[in-house]
Short mmCIF file of C-alpha atoms in Angstrom, two decimals:
data_model
loop_
_atom_site.label_atom_id
_atom_site.label_comp_id
_atom_site.label_asym_id
_atom_site.label_seq_id
_atom_site.Cartn_x
_atom_site.Cartn_y
_atom_site.Cartn_z
CA MET A 1101 30.67 26.99 -50.94
CA LYS A 1102 30.41 28.18 -47.40
CA HIS A 1103 27.25 28.90 -45.55
CA TYR A 1104 26.46 31.93 -43.46
CA ILE A 1105 24.19 32.18 -40.89
CA PRO A 1106 22.05 35.79 -40.97
CA LEU A 1107 23.80 38.42 -38.93
CA ILE A 1108 19.94 39.04 -37.62
CA PHE A 1109 19.60 35.26 -36.15
CA LEU A 1110 23.48 35.63 -34.58
CA CYS A 1111 22.34 38.61 -32.58
CA LEU A 1112 19.42 36.76 -31.39
CA LEU A 1113 21.18 33.03 -30.17
CA PRO A 1114 21.87 34.95 -26.83
CA PHE A 1115 18.31 35.20 -26.11
CA ALA A 1116 16.95 32.10 -27.73
CA SER A 1117 15.80 31.03 -24.00
CA CYS A 1118 13.41 34.50 -23.79
CA ILE A 1119 12.03 33.61 -27.21
CA GLU A 1120 8.49 31.95 -26.37
CA ASN A 1121 7.53 29.86 -29.05
CA ASP A 1122 3.39 30.49 -29.77
CA ILE A 1123 3.28 28.68 -33.13
CA PRO A 1124 0.66 26.25 -32.81
CA TYR A 1125 0.61 22.41 -33.24
CA PRO A 1126 -1.54 21.30 -36.08
CA VAL A 1127 -4.86 19.76 -35.06
CA SER A 1128 -5.39 16.28 -36.27
CA VAL A 1129 -7.41 14.24 -34.04
CA PRO A 1130 -6.40 10.82 -34.33
CA THR A 1131 -9.14 7.84 -35.24
CA ILE A 1132 -9.31 4.00 -35.21
CA ALA A 1133 -10.16 3.24 -39.09
CA GLU A 1134 -10.23 -0.65 -39.33
CA LEU A 1135 -9.51 -3.30 -36.50
CA GLU A 1136 -9.22 -6.84 -37.09
CA ILE A 1137 -9.49 -9.31 -34.03
CA LYS A 1138 -10.03 -12.82 -33.86
CA GLY A 1139 -13.18 -14.20 -32.73
CA ALA A 1140 -15.19 -10.63 -33.24
CA LYS A 1141 -19.09 -10.84 -33.85
CA SER A 1142 -19.36 -7.19 -34.47
CA LEU A 1143 -17.35 -4.28 -33.54
CA ASP A 1144 -18.42 -0.15 -33.35
CA ILE A 1145 -16.22 2.69 -33.15
CA ASN A 1146 -17.24 5.66 -31.94
CA ALA A 1147 -15.19 8.43 -32.45
CA SER A 1148 -17.03 10.97 -30.47
CA THR A 1149 -16.78 9.10 -26.96
CA ARG A 1150 -13.28 7.30 -28.40
CA THR A 1151 -14.36 3.94 -27.74
CA VAL A 1152 -13.92 0.92 -29.37
CA SER A 1153 -16.86 -1.89 -28.46
CA LEU A 1154 -16.11 -5.10 -29.33
CA VAL A 1155 -18.74 -8.50 -29.31
CA LEU A 1156 -16.49 -11.81 -29.38
CA ASP A 1157 -17.89 -14.83 -30.06
CA GLU A 1158 -18.54 -17.96 -27.64
CA SER A 1159 -15.26 -19.90 -28.53
CA SER A 1160 -13.08 -16.65 -27.96
CA ASP A 1161 -11.05 -16.16 -24.32
CA LEU A 1162 -11.76 -13.06 -23.21
CA SER A 1163 -8.33 -13.13 -21.09
CA SER A 1164 -6.42 -13.72 -24.33
CA VAL A 1165 -7.81 -11.65 -27.33
CA CYS A 1166 -5.79 -11.36 -30.73
CA ILE A 1167 -5.67 -8.28 -32.79
CA ASP A 1168 -4.07 -8.91 -35.73
CA LYS A 1169 -4.50 -5.83 -37.49
CA ALA A 1170 -5.08 -1.84 -36.72
CA VAL A 1171 -4.98 0.57 -38.88
CA CYS A 1172 -5.39 4.41 -37.66
CA ASP A 1173 -6.16 7.73 -39.30
CA PRO A 1174 -4.26 9.65 -40.32
CA ALA A 1175 -1.22 7.30 -41.11
CA ASN A 1176 1.16 8.93 -38.33
CA THR A 1177 -0.76 8.29 -35.42
CA VAL A 1178 1.34 6.37 -32.48
CA SER A 1179 -0.58 4.10 -30.67
CA SER A 1180 0.62 3.20 -27.17
CA PRO A 1181 -0.01 0.42 -26.48
CA ASP A 1182 0.75 -0.92 -29.89
CA LEU A 1183 -2.42 -2.66 -30.79
CA VAL A 1184 -1.32 -5.48 -32.99
CA GLY A 1185 -1.13 -8.36 -29.96
CA THR A 1186 -2.56 -10.23 -27.50
CA PHE A 1187 -4.51 -8.55 -24.71
CA ASP A 1188 -6.75 -9.48 -21.82
CA LEU A 1189 -9.92 -7.69 -22.28
CA THR A 1190 -11.82 -9.22 -19.33
CA SER A 1191 -11.80 -5.16 -18.07
CA PRO A 1192 -11.39 -2.27 -20.39
CA LEU A 1193 -8.19 -1.96 -22.54
CA PRO A 1194 -7.02 2.19 -22.37
CA PHE A 1195 -4.70 2.96 -24.87
CA THR A 1196 -3.83 6.19 -26.34
CA LEU A 1197 -3.53 7.57 -29.88
CA THR A 1198 -1.34 10.12 -30.66
CA THR A 1199 -0.45 12.68 -33.67
CA TYR A 1200 0.36 16.41 -32.27
CA GLN A 1201 -1.43 15.69 -29.20
CA ASP A 1202 -2.53 12.83 -27.14
CA TYR A 1203 -6.09 11.44 -27.52
CA ASP A 1204 -7.15 8.56 -24.63
CA TRP A 1205 -9.33 5.77 -25.84
CA LYS A 1206 -10.71 2.55 -24.84
CA LEU A 1207 -11.10 -0.79 -25.92
CA GLU A 1208 -14.10 -2.88 -23.76
CA ALA A 1209 -15.30 -6.29 -24.88
CA VAL A 1210 -18.01 -8.19 -24.39
CA GLN A 1211 -18.87 -11.87 -24.78
CA HIS A 1212 -22.45 -12.96 -25.50
CA ILE A 1213 -22.96 -16.74 -23.98
CA GLU A 1214 -25.54 -18.68 -25.04
CA ARG A 1215 -26.62 -20.01 -21.68
CA TYR A 1216 -29.58 -22.76 -21.22
CA PHE A 1217 -31.41 -25.13 -18.33
CA ASN A 1218 -34.08 -27.08 -19.30
CA PHE A 1219 -36.07 -30.05 -17.56
CA THR A 1220 -39.16 -31.74 -18.12
CA GLY A 1221 -42.71 -30.57 -17.39
CA GLN A 1222 -41.22 -26.83 -16.82
CA VAL A 1223 -43.73 -23.88 -17.11
CA GLY A 1224 -42.32 -21.47 -19.06
CA LYS A 1225 -38.41 -20.37 -19.79
CA CYS A 1226 -36.14 -20.41 -17.21
CA VAL A 1227 -34.93 -16.73 -16.00
CA ILE A 1228 -30.81 -16.77 -16.29
CA ASP A 1229 -29.27 -14.20 -14.53
CA ASP A 1230 -25.56 -14.00 -15.40
CA VAL A 1231 -24.65 -11.16 -13.71
CA ASN A 1232 -25.94 -13.08 -10.43
CA HIS A 1233 -25.02 -16.08 -11.64
CA ARG A 1234 -28.78 -17.44 -10.77
CA VAL A 1235 -31.20 -19.47 -12.43
CA VAL A 1236 -35.10 -19.58 -11.75
CA ALA A 1237 -37.44 -22.23 -13.58
CA HIS A 1238 -40.94 -23.12 -12.34
CA VAL A 1239 -43.12 -26.20 -12.43
CA SER A 1240 -46.60 -27.33 -12.28
CA SER A 1241 -47.65 -27.47 -8.43
CA LYS A 1242 -48.63 -30.98 -9.22
CA VAL A 1243 -45.44 -31.89 -9.66
CA SER A 1244 -42.85 -32.80 -7.14
CA LEU A 1245 -39.45 -30.68 -6.59
CA SER A 1246 -37.86 -34.12 -5.58
CA SER A 1247 -38.72 -35.68 -8.64
CA ILE A 1248 -36.76 -33.29 -11.17
CA SER A 1249 -35.60 -34.72 -14.83
CA VAL A 1250 -33.12 -32.11 -16.15
CA ALA A 1251 -32.87 -32.50 -20.02
CA GLU A 1252 -30.22 -30.36 -21.18
CA TYR A 1253 -27.97 -27.29 -19.26
CA LYS A 1254 -25.18 -24.85 -20.26
CA LEU A 1255 -23.79 -22.49 -18.18
CA GLY A 1256 -20.22 -21.47 -19.81
CA PRO A 1257 -18.90 -21.26 -23.21
CA GLU A 1258 -19.18 -24.56 -25.15
CA GLY A 1259 -15.99 -27.07 -24.97
CA ARG A 1260 -14.18 -25.73 -22.44
CA THR A 1261 -16.68 -25.37 -19.32
CA GLU A 1262 -16.51 -27.81 -16.21
CA TYR A 1263 -18.93 -28.09 -13.57
CA SER A 1264 -18.58 -29.03 -10.00
CA THR A 1265 -21.63 -30.90 -10.28
CA ASP A 1266 -23.57 -33.20 -12.98
CA LEU A 1267 -26.75 -31.82 -13.23
CA LEU A 1268 -28.01 -34.43 -15.70
CA ASN A 1269 -27.87 -37.04 -12.33
CA MET A 1270 -29.81 -34.30 -10.13
CA HIS A 1271 -33.16 -34.57 -9.04
CA ASP A 1272 -34.23 -33.35 -5.58
CA PHE A 1273 -34.32 -29.39 -5.90
CA THR A 1274 -36.48 -28.69 -2.89
CA GLU A 1275 -33.92 -26.65 -2.01
CA PRO A 1276 -31.66 -24.45 -4.74
CA VAL A 1277 -28.20 -26.33 -5.97
CA GLU A 1278 -25.58 -25.32 -5.74
CA VAL A 1279 -22.67 -25.66 -8.56
CA ASP A 1280 -19.29 -24.19 -9.77
CA VAL A 1281 -19.07 -23.82 -13.26
CA THR A 1282 -15.25 -23.30 -14.23
CA PHE A 1283 -13.87 -21.53 -17.80
CA ASP A 1284 -10.83 -19.59 -18.98
CA GLY A 1285 -9.52 -19.77 -15.50
CA ARG A 1286 -12.39 -18.76 -13.67
CA THR A 1287 -15.05 -19.66 -11.24
CA GLU A 1288 -18.26 -19.17 -11.26
CA HIS A 1289 -20.82 -19.90 -8.28
CA TRP A 1290 -24.31 -20.65 -9.89
CA ARG A 1291 -27.58 -21.34 -7.78
CA ILE A 1292 -30.40 -22.96 -9.41
CA ILE A 1293 -34.10 -22.58 -8.00
CA ILE A 1294 -36.92 -24.34 -9.08
CA GLU A 1295 -40.39 -23.36 -7.68
CA GLN A 1296 -43.57 -24.72 -7.97
CA THR A 1297 -46.35 -22.55 -9.58
CA GLU A 1298 -50.28 -22.78 -9.43
CA SER A 1299 -50.37 -20.95 -12.83
CA ALA A 1300 -50.83 -23.61 -15.84
CA VAL A 1301 -50.65 -21.13 -18.51
CA SER A 1302 -50.20 -17.27 -18.62
CA PHE A 1303 -49.48 -14.44 -21.11
CA SER A 1304 -45.96 -13.46 -21.24
CA ALA A 1305 -45.79 -10.61 -23.48
CA LEU A 1306 -48.28 -9.06 -26.59
CA ASP A 1307 -46.27 -6.92 -29.28
CA ALA A 1308 -49.43 -5.60 -31.18
CA TRP A 1309 -48.15 -3.72 -34.52
CA THR A 1310 -50.01 -3.12 -37.24
CA ARG A 1311 -51.86 -6.30 -39.42
CA VAL A 1312 -49.84 -8.52 -37.46
CA ALA A 1313 -49.82 -9.96 -33.33
CA TRP A 1314 -46.69 -11.87 -31.53
CA MET A 1315 -48.10 -13.22 -28.94
CA TYR A 1316 -45.84 -15.03 -25.83
CA ALA A 1317 -47.03 -17.03 -22.75
CA SER A 1318 -45.59 -20.05 -20.82
CA ALA A 1319 -47.37 -23.18 -19.89
CA PRO A 1320 -46.15 -27.30 -19.20
CA GLU A 1321 -44.13 -28.19 -21.52
CA GLY A 1322 -45.34 -31.03 -23.68
CA ALA A 1323 -49.18 -30.12 -23.57
CA VAL A 1324 -51.56 -28.99 -26.64
CA ASN A 1325 -50.63 -25.18 -25.79
CA GLY A 1326 -51.60 -22.35 -28.08
CA PHE A 1327 -53.85 -19.22 -28.60
CA ARG A 1328 -56.98 -17.81 -29.12
CA TYR A 1329 -58.03 -14.47 -30.06
CA ARG A 1330 -60.85 -12.34 -31.90
CA LYS A 1331 -61.87 -9.03 -33.15
CA ALA A 1332 -63.43 -7.16 -29.95
CA GLY A 1333 -67.25 -7.90 -30.09
CA ASP A 1334 -67.06 -10.98 -32.33
CA GLU A 1335 -68.81 -14.55 -31.15
CA GLY A 1336 -66.30 -16.95 -32.83
CA TRP A 1337 -62.45 -17.23 -32.05
CA LYS A 1338 -59.51 -17.98 -34.13
CA GLU A 1339 -56.79 -20.39 -32.90
CA LEU A 1340 -52.97 -20.52 -33.30
CA SER A 1341 -52.16 -24.36 -32.28
CA GLY A 1342 -49.86 -26.85 -33.91
CA GLU A 1343 -47.33 -25.29 -36.47
CA SER A 1344 -48.23 -22.23 -36.07
CA ILE A 1345 -46.45 -22.46 -32.31
CA ILE A 1346 -43.09 -21.98 -31.81
CA THR A 1347 -42.12 -23.75 -28.34
CA ASP A 1348 -39.15 -23.28 -26.46
CA GLY A 1349 -39.14 -25.81 -23.32
CA GLY A 1350 -42.31 -24.53 -21.37
CA SER A 1351 -42.58 -21.04 -23.44
CA PHE A 1352 -44.36 -20.69 -26.43
CA SER A 1353 -45.35 -17.96 -29.11
CA ALA A 1354 -46.99 -17.43 -32.24
CA CYS A 1355 -47.78 -14.21 -34.65
CA ALA A 1356 -51.23 -13.60 -35.47
CA ASP A 1357 -51.65 -12.44 -38.98
CA GLY A 1358 -54.62 -10.87 -41.26
CA LEU A 1359 -55.30 -8.33 -38.98
CA GLU A 1360 -57.04 -4.81 -39.67
CA PRO A 1361 -55.23 -1.67 -38.61
CA GLN A 1362 -56.21 0.48 -35.95
CA THR A 1363 -58.58 -1.89 -34.66
CA GLU A 1364 -58.75 -3.49 -31.21
CA TYR A 1365 -58.57 -7.06 -30.41
CA GLU A 1366 -58.64 -9.60 -27.73
CA CYS A 1367 -56.80 -13.04 -26.84
CA CYS A 1368 -55.99 -15.54 -24.26
CA ALA A 1369 -53.01 -18.30 -24.13
CA PHE A 1370 -54.78 -21.73 -23.09
CA SER A 1371 -52.69 -25.18 -22.33
CA GLY A 1372 -54.70 -28.30 -22.75
CA ASP A 1373 -57.96 -27.34 -20.89
CA ASP A 1374 -56.91 -24.27 -19.31
CA SER A 1375 -57.07 -20.61 -19.99
CA SER A 1376 -55.10 -17.65 -19.84
CA GLU A 1377 -57.20 -14.39 -18.90
CA THR A 1378 -58.41 -12.27 -22.04
CA ARG A 1379 -56.36 -9.53 -22.62
CA THR A 1380 -57.24 -6.89 -25.25
CA PHE A 1381 -54.59 -5.06 -27.66
CA THR A 1382 -55.32 -2.43 -30.20
CA THR A 1383 -53.26 -2.71 -33.82
CA GLU A 1384 -50.94 0.46 -35.12
CA ALA A 1385 -51.83 2.43 -38.16
CA GLU A 1386 -50.49 2.08 -41.63
CA ALA A 1387 -48.77 4.66 -43.37
CA GLN A 1388 -46.56 4.80 -46.52
CA LEU A 1389 -43.73 7.36 -47.22
CA PRO A 1390 -43.90 11.05 -48.43
CA ASN A 1391 -43.74 11.11 -52.22
CA SER A 1392 -43.28 7.65 -52.73
CA GLY A 1393 -43.85 7.60 -56.56
CA PHE A 1394 -41.44 10.86 -56.81
CA GLU A 1395 -44.10 13.08 -58.95
CA VAL A 1396 -43.64 16.05 -56.91
CA TYR A 1397 -40.01 18.21 -57.54
CA SER A 1398 -38.89 21.79 -57.73
CA ASN A 1399 -36.25 23.72 -58.43
CA ALA A 1400 -36.77 25.11 -54.60
CA GLU A 1401 -33.34 24.06 -53.78
CA SER A 1402 -31.12 25.18 -56.35
CA LYS A 1403 -31.24 25.78 -60.12
CA ASN A 1404 -29.22 23.28 -61.23
CA PHE A 1405 -31.04 20.14 -60.01
CA LEU A 1406 -34.65 19.23 -58.80
CA SER A 1407 -35.38 18.12 -55.70
CA TRP A 1408 -37.95 16.09 -54.33
CA TYR A 1409 -40.37 18.26 -52.53
CA ASP A 1410 -42.09 21.75 -53.41
CA PRO A 1411 -42.74 24.58 -51.23
CA ALA A 1412 -46.25 25.21 -52.98
CA ASP A 1413 -47.39 21.73 -52.43
CA ALA A 1414 -49.34 21.82 -48.77
CA ALA A 1415 -48.64 18.05 -48.49
CA LEU A 1416 -45.55 18.13 -49.73
CA SER A 1417 -43.57 21.49 -48.79
CA SER A 1418 -40.93 20.49 -46.89
CA LYS A 1419 -37.96 17.75 -47.91
CA TRP A 1420 -38.05 14.22 -47.09
CA TRP A 1421 -35.91 12.49 -49.51
CA ASP A 1422 -32.55 14.07 -50.22
CA SER A 1423 -29.41 13.29 -52.87
CA GLY A 1424 -26.06 14.20 -52.94
CA ASN A 1425 -26.48 16.44 -55.70
CA VAL A 1426 -25.80 19.39 -53.63
CA GLY A 1427 -22.32 18.29 -53.43
CA SER A 1428 -22.22 16.93 -57.04
CA THR A 1429 -23.22 19.99 -58.82
CA MET A 1430 -20.85 22.59 -57.23
CA VAL A 1431 -19.54 22.95 -60.66
CA GLY A 1432 -22.45 23.16 -62.52
CA ALA A 1433 -26.06 21.28 -63.68
CA SER A 1434 -23.77 18.97 -65.50
CA GLY A 1435 -22.60 16.79 -61.92
CA VAL A 1436 -26.35 16.23 -61.42
CA ILE A 1437 -26.58 12.29 -59.65
CA CYS A 1438 -30.46 12.59 -58.90
CA ALA A 1439 -32.98 13.54 -61.31
CA PRO A 1440 -36.88 12.72 -61.91
CA ASP A 1441 -37.21 10.69 -65.13
CA THR A 1442 -40.47 10.46 -67.46
CA ASP A 1443 -39.41 6.52 -67.98
CA CYS A 1444 -41.45 5.25 -64.99
CA HIS A 1445 -43.80 2.19 -63.69
CA ALA A 1446 -46.75 4.09 -62.78
CA GLU A 1447 -49.62 6.63 -63.14
CA GLY A 1448 -47.64 10.24 -62.76
CA GLY A 1449 -45.52 10.69 -65.09
CA ALA A 1450 -42.03 10.20 -63.06
CA SER A 1451 -39.53 7.91 -61.54
CA ALA A 1452 -36.13 8.54 -59.91
CA ARG A 1453 -33.24 8.14 -62.01
CA LEU A 1454 -29.73 7.65 -60.01
CA ASN A 1455 -26.77 8.20 -61.98
CA SER A 1456 -22.98 7.49 -61.48
CA ARG A 1457 -21.02 9.63 -62.69
CA TYR A 1458 -17.35 11.11 -62.57
CA VAL A 1459 -17.39 14.82 -61.09
CA VAL A 1460 -14.37 16.66 -61.71
CA ILE A 1461 -11.71 14.97 -59.47
CA LYS A 1462 -14.10 12.30 -57.82
CA PHE A 1463 -16.25 9.85 -58.62
CA ALA A 1464 -20.38 10.19 -57.30
CA ALA A 1465 -22.40 7.50 -57.37
CA GLY A 1466 -26.32 8.17 -57.76
CA ASN A 1467 -28.20 8.05 -54.78
CA LEU A 1468 -31.45 8.84 -53.00
CA PHE A 1469 -31.91 8.54 -49.08
CA SER A 1470 -34.02 9.67 -46.50
CA GLY A 1471 -32.57 12.48 -44.59
CA GLU A 1472 -30.58 15.44 -45.42
CA PHE A 1473 -27.24 15.97 -47.22
CA ALA A 1474 -25.27 17.90 -44.47
CA GLY A 1475 -21.84 19.50 -46.33
CA LEU A 1476 -18.92 18.85 -48.21
CA VAL A 1477 -15.34 17.65 -46.62
CA GLY A 1478 -13.20 19.46 -48.82
CA THR A 1479 -12.78 17.47 -52.04
CA SER A 1480 -12.35 14.34 -49.91
CA GLY A 1481 -15.68 13.50 -49.32
CA GLY A 1482 -19.40 14.86 -48.07
CA ILE A 1483 -21.23 14.12 -44.67
CA VAL A 1484 -25.02 12.59 -44.92
CA ASN A 1485 -27.36 12.86 -41.98
CA PHE A 1486 -29.54 9.56 -42.31
CA GLY A 1487 -33.00 9.06 -41.36
CA ARG A 1488 -36.54 10.36 -40.51
CA PRO A 1489 -38.67 9.58 -37.97
CA PHE A 1490 -40.94 7.00 -37.93
CA THR A 1491 -42.62 4.88 -35.50
CA LEU A 1492 -44.55 2.04 -37.55
CA ARG A 1493 -43.30 -1.85 -38.02
CA PRO A 1494 -43.95 -2.45 -41.40
CA ARG A 1495 -42.95 -5.95 -42.68
CA LYS A 1496 -41.29 -5.34 -46.07
CA LEU A 1497 -40.70 -2.72 -48.40
CA THR A 1498 -41.42 -3.18 -52.12
CA LEU A 1499 -40.48 -0.87 -54.89
CA MET A 1500 -39.91 -0.93 -59.20
CA LEU A 1501 -36.72 -0.78 -60.50
CA LYS A 1502 -34.21 -1.31 -63.42
CA TYR A 1503 -30.62 -0.86 -63.49
CA ASP A 1504 -27.71 -0.26 -65.94
CA CYS A 1505 -25.19 -2.15 -64.57
CA GLY A 1506 -21.62 -0.97 -65.65
CA LYS A 1507 -18.01 -2.00 -65.63
CA ILE A 1508 -16.35 -0.58 -62.25
CA ASP A 1509 -13.93 2.29 -63.75
CA ASN A 1510 -13.34 3.59 -60.77
CA ILE A 1511 -11.21 2.68 -57.39
CA GLY A 1512 -11.15 4.55 -54.70
CA GLY A 1513 -11.78 2.16 -51.85
CA VAL A 1514 -12.92 -1.07 -50.92
CA PRO A 1515 -14.29 -2.33 -47.17
CA SER A 1516 -12.30 -4.43 -45.26
CA GLY A 1517 -11.51 -8.05 -46.50
CA THR A 1518 -13.21 -6.73 -50.34
CA THR A 1519 -11.55 -7.19 -53.75
CA VAL A 1520 -12.71 -5.29 -56.43
CA LYS A 1521 -11.11 -4.57 -59.64
CA GLU A 1522 -11.62 -2.71 -62.67
CA GLY A 1523 -13.96 -4.33 -64.97
CA ASP A 1524 -15.95 -6.13 -62.14
CA PRO A 1525 -19.66 -5.54 -62.55
CA ASP A 1526 -20.98 -2.73 -60.45
CA ARG A 1527 -23.73 -3.33 -57.85
CA CYS A 1528 -26.68 -1.14 -57.08
CA GLN A 1529 -28.40 -1.43 -53.60
CA VAL A 1530 -31.42 -0.76 -51.74
CA PHE A 1531 -31.65 -0.98 -48.44
CA VAL A 1532 -33.91 -0.51 -45.17
CA ALA A 1533 -33.35 0.18 -42.07
CA LEU A 1534 -35.35 1.12 -38.66
CA GLY A 1535 -34.25 1.57 -35.47
CA ASP A 1536 -33.90 4.03 -32.40
CA TRP A 1537 -30.85 5.97 -33.15
CA ASN A 1538 -29.71 8.86 -30.73
CA PRO A 1539 -28.27 11.47 -32.61
CA ARG A 1540 -25.78 12.57 -29.93
CA LYS A 1541 -24.17 9.19 -30.21
CA TYR A 1542 -24.57 9.08 -33.81
CA GLY A 1543 -23.78 12.36 -35.07
CA GLY A 1544 -26.64 13.61 -36.76
CA SER A 1545 -29.78 15.59 -36.38
CA ALA A 1546 -32.61 15.35 -34.10
CA ASN A 1547 -35.03 14.33 -37.70
CA CYS A 1548 -31.92 12.68 -39.29
CA PRO A 1549 -30.10 11.44 -36.08
CA VAL A 1550 -27.90 8.78 -38.20
CA GLN A 1551 -24.25 10.94 -39.87
CA VAL A 1552 -21.97 9.23 -42.31
CA ASN A 1553 -18.66 11.06 -43.22
CA THR A 1554 -17.70 9.49 -46.45
CA THR A 1555 -13.85 10.35 -45.22
CA LYS A 1556 -14.25 8.39 -42.36
CA PRO A 1557 -15.05 4.64 -42.68
CA GLU A 1558 -15.86 4.37 -39.06
CA THR A 1559 -18.73 6.12 -39.28
CA LEU A 1560 -20.23 4.21 -42.46
CA PHE A 1561 -24.14 2.80 -42.26
CA ASN A 1562 -23.65 -0.41 -39.59
CA PRO A 1563 -26.95 -2.44 -39.89
CA SER A 1564 -25.65 -4.62 -37.05
CA SER A 1565 -25.48 -1.45 -34.76
CA GLU A 1566 -27.31 -2.02 -31.31
CA ALA A 1567 -29.79 0.24 -32.49
CA VAL A 1568 -30.41 -1.14 -35.34
CA ILE A 1569 -34.35 -2.99 -34.80
CA ALA A 1570 -34.96 -3.94 -38.19
CA TYR A 1571 -32.76 -4.25 -41.61
CA GLY A 1572 -33.15 -5.68 -45.21
CA ALA A 1573 -31.20 -5.10 -48.33
CA PHE A 1574 -31.61 -5.56 -52.31
CA THR A 1575 -28.41 -5.71 -54.46
CA SER A 1576 -27.61 -6.53 -58.03
CA ASP A 1577 -24.42 -6.89 -60.06
CA LYS A 1578 -26.78 -7.25 -63.23
CA THR A 1579 -28.61 -5.35 -65.86
CA ILE A 1580 -32.60 -5.54 -65.40
CA ALA A 1581 -33.35 -3.99 -68.27
CA GLU A 1582 -37.11 -3.97 -67.60
CA TRP A 1583 -39.35 -2.54 -64.65
CA THR A 1584 -39.15 -5.17 -62.07
CA ARG A 1585 -40.98 -5.41 -59.00
CA VAL A 1586 -38.39 -6.15 -55.78
CA GLU A 1587 -39.61 -7.03 -52.66
CA ILE A 1588 -37.77 -6.30 -49.46
CA PRO A 1589 -38.36 -8.41 -46.06
CA LEU A 1590 -37.10 -6.58 -43.16
CA ASP A 1591 -35.68 -9.21 -40.18
CA TYR A 1592 -36.51 -7.76 -37.03
CA VAL A 1593 -34.09 -8.31 -33.68
CA SER A 1594 -37.23 -7.71 -31.31
CA THR A 1595 -40.88 -7.66 -31.90
CA SER A 1596 -41.40 -5.30 -28.69
CA ARG A 1597 -39.05 -2.51 -29.55
CA VAL A 1598 -40.46 0.41 -31.65
CA PRO A 1599 -38.59 2.86 -33.68
CA THR A 1600 -38.06 6.45 -33.70
CA HIS A 1601 -36.40 6.75 -37.40
CA ILE A 1602 -36.75 5.11 -40.77
CA ILE A 1603 -33.34 4.97 -43.19
CA VAL A 1604 -34.46 4.28 -47.11
CA SER A 1605 -31.28 4.29 -49.15
CA CYS A 1606 -30.47 3.71 -52.95
CA ALA A 1607 -27.44 3.61 -54.95
CA ALA A 1608 -26.76 2.84 -58.20
CA SER A 1609 -23.17 1.83 -57.18
CA MET A 1610 -23.18 0.29 -53.61
CA LEU A 1611 -19.27 1.09 -53.05
CA GLY A 1612 -20.12 4.75 -53.58
CA ASP A 1613 -19.05 6.05 -50.03
CA TYR A 1614 -15.58 4.66 -50.94
CA PHE A 1615 -15.83 6.45 -54.46
CA THR A 1616 -15.79 2.80 -56.05
CA GLY A 1617 -17.93 1.99 -59.08
CA SER A 1618 -19.02 2.68 -62.53
CA SER A 1619 -19.49 6.06 -64.27
CA SER A 1620 -22.13 4.20 -66.60
CA SER A 1621 -24.34 2.71 -63.96
CA VAL A 1622 -27.53 4.21 -63.69
CA LEU A 1623 -30.77 3.42 -61.20
CA TRP A 1624 -34.13 4.24 -61.57
CA VAL A 1625 -36.64 3.19 -58.84
CA ASP A 1626 -40.40 4.07 -58.30
CA ASP A 1627 -43.36 3.04 -56.01
CA VAL A 1628 -41.78 2.90 -52.81
CA ARG A 1629 -44.08 1.12 -50.52
CA LEU A 1630 -44.34 -0.34 -47.08
CA GLU A 1631 -46.33 -3.67 -46.57
CA TYR A 1632 -47.56 -4.38 -43.03
#
């Protein structure tokens, strides 16, 4: 059979060079979906700034970092250079992701090396300046700088660092001591400075929460060190010493517990017969989460489901808790995944019932969270803004819960390194996080700063994010038939940082963000409380 070119096309051929192609290329913004890197302690993929931030463990060599796997989204994305291989990351690595257009990215790595310098009789903890390569330490004025006994030191990676001077055999520190520290093919020139101090004991920091206060001080190592505190106006002191004290060289700390909220106290540090100046502090307030018993709800948002607020209730006229109901009920009320239930633990008559279910073409995990549902991504997923404003520092979250654990019958995906198969028990999860997330970086709104897009795994909540101040979680892969009290302790990375927001998230299917779980899993929650 002969094939003929249409006459109109033949007529246009001589003028082809005059035709302007104004058909736009498709817009497909690529991103990094997954990276597997040897020695990685944490990895943050920021699609907004097109930056991959990597923290390597101490055993890694920054000049020779091995990337074993790199997955881009969409799948037709081309990376230049190819990200699988060995790279020198002593400086940021620029790379380009290309779909129909080019997008410039960078991979930057840092390595946190544990460094220390300790000697007998030191006062306080040494200050180690790893930028300017200096160690500054203090000793009592009663100790001679010409007879210092160094106990231990480490200024480079374990096992592959060479020192130009053996500091264990160095005793004269009347002048700064210079030492070259060599590892991974580079040499750092360090200066060790030991100074005398007249102060035998001094306060370093004091962080007052609601019912506890964290105290930090410096004094000669090996002395009897501790703290005293009392409510302002009281006569007697309470003392923290012995096993209550955490010692790190010449620095020590302790936690004063059992304090009263919004109350003024005074305290001091002591070392032997010497005492520091007296400090005063006021503890923070105590507050609970709004509607934490799930007694208030209304149809104010939709006729298809009940939301956890009521415009007619002056105290709860705005939404604090939200769920994925807006997305799951697009086809009608049969898609409800979070609703009030009369099966409850406390007085008031209601709990929150979270049902995982298959809704038309997608698996939807029963969920409830502090934040706002921000919309659907076609039929592929949803967008949630996590968090609500909160500036207090509780020590744990408690709640009552029950759980009907189903067998997994939907697998849309799983996190990297996780193996799940149909028939495995599902898992529920409740987690709480406090942080100082900036919505400009984390994509959410001022009130709900952390945006999660379930179609982009790199946006899923990361408890190891630098903005997370405290985190705790509970999971179960077993049915919990009776109402059970669960305690979730909060693990803080700092006692001084003050959060701006709190995230509380409950899910009947822990892997719901990946559209994986059981359509028969049900989680009930009630009486959510913060303990200080």
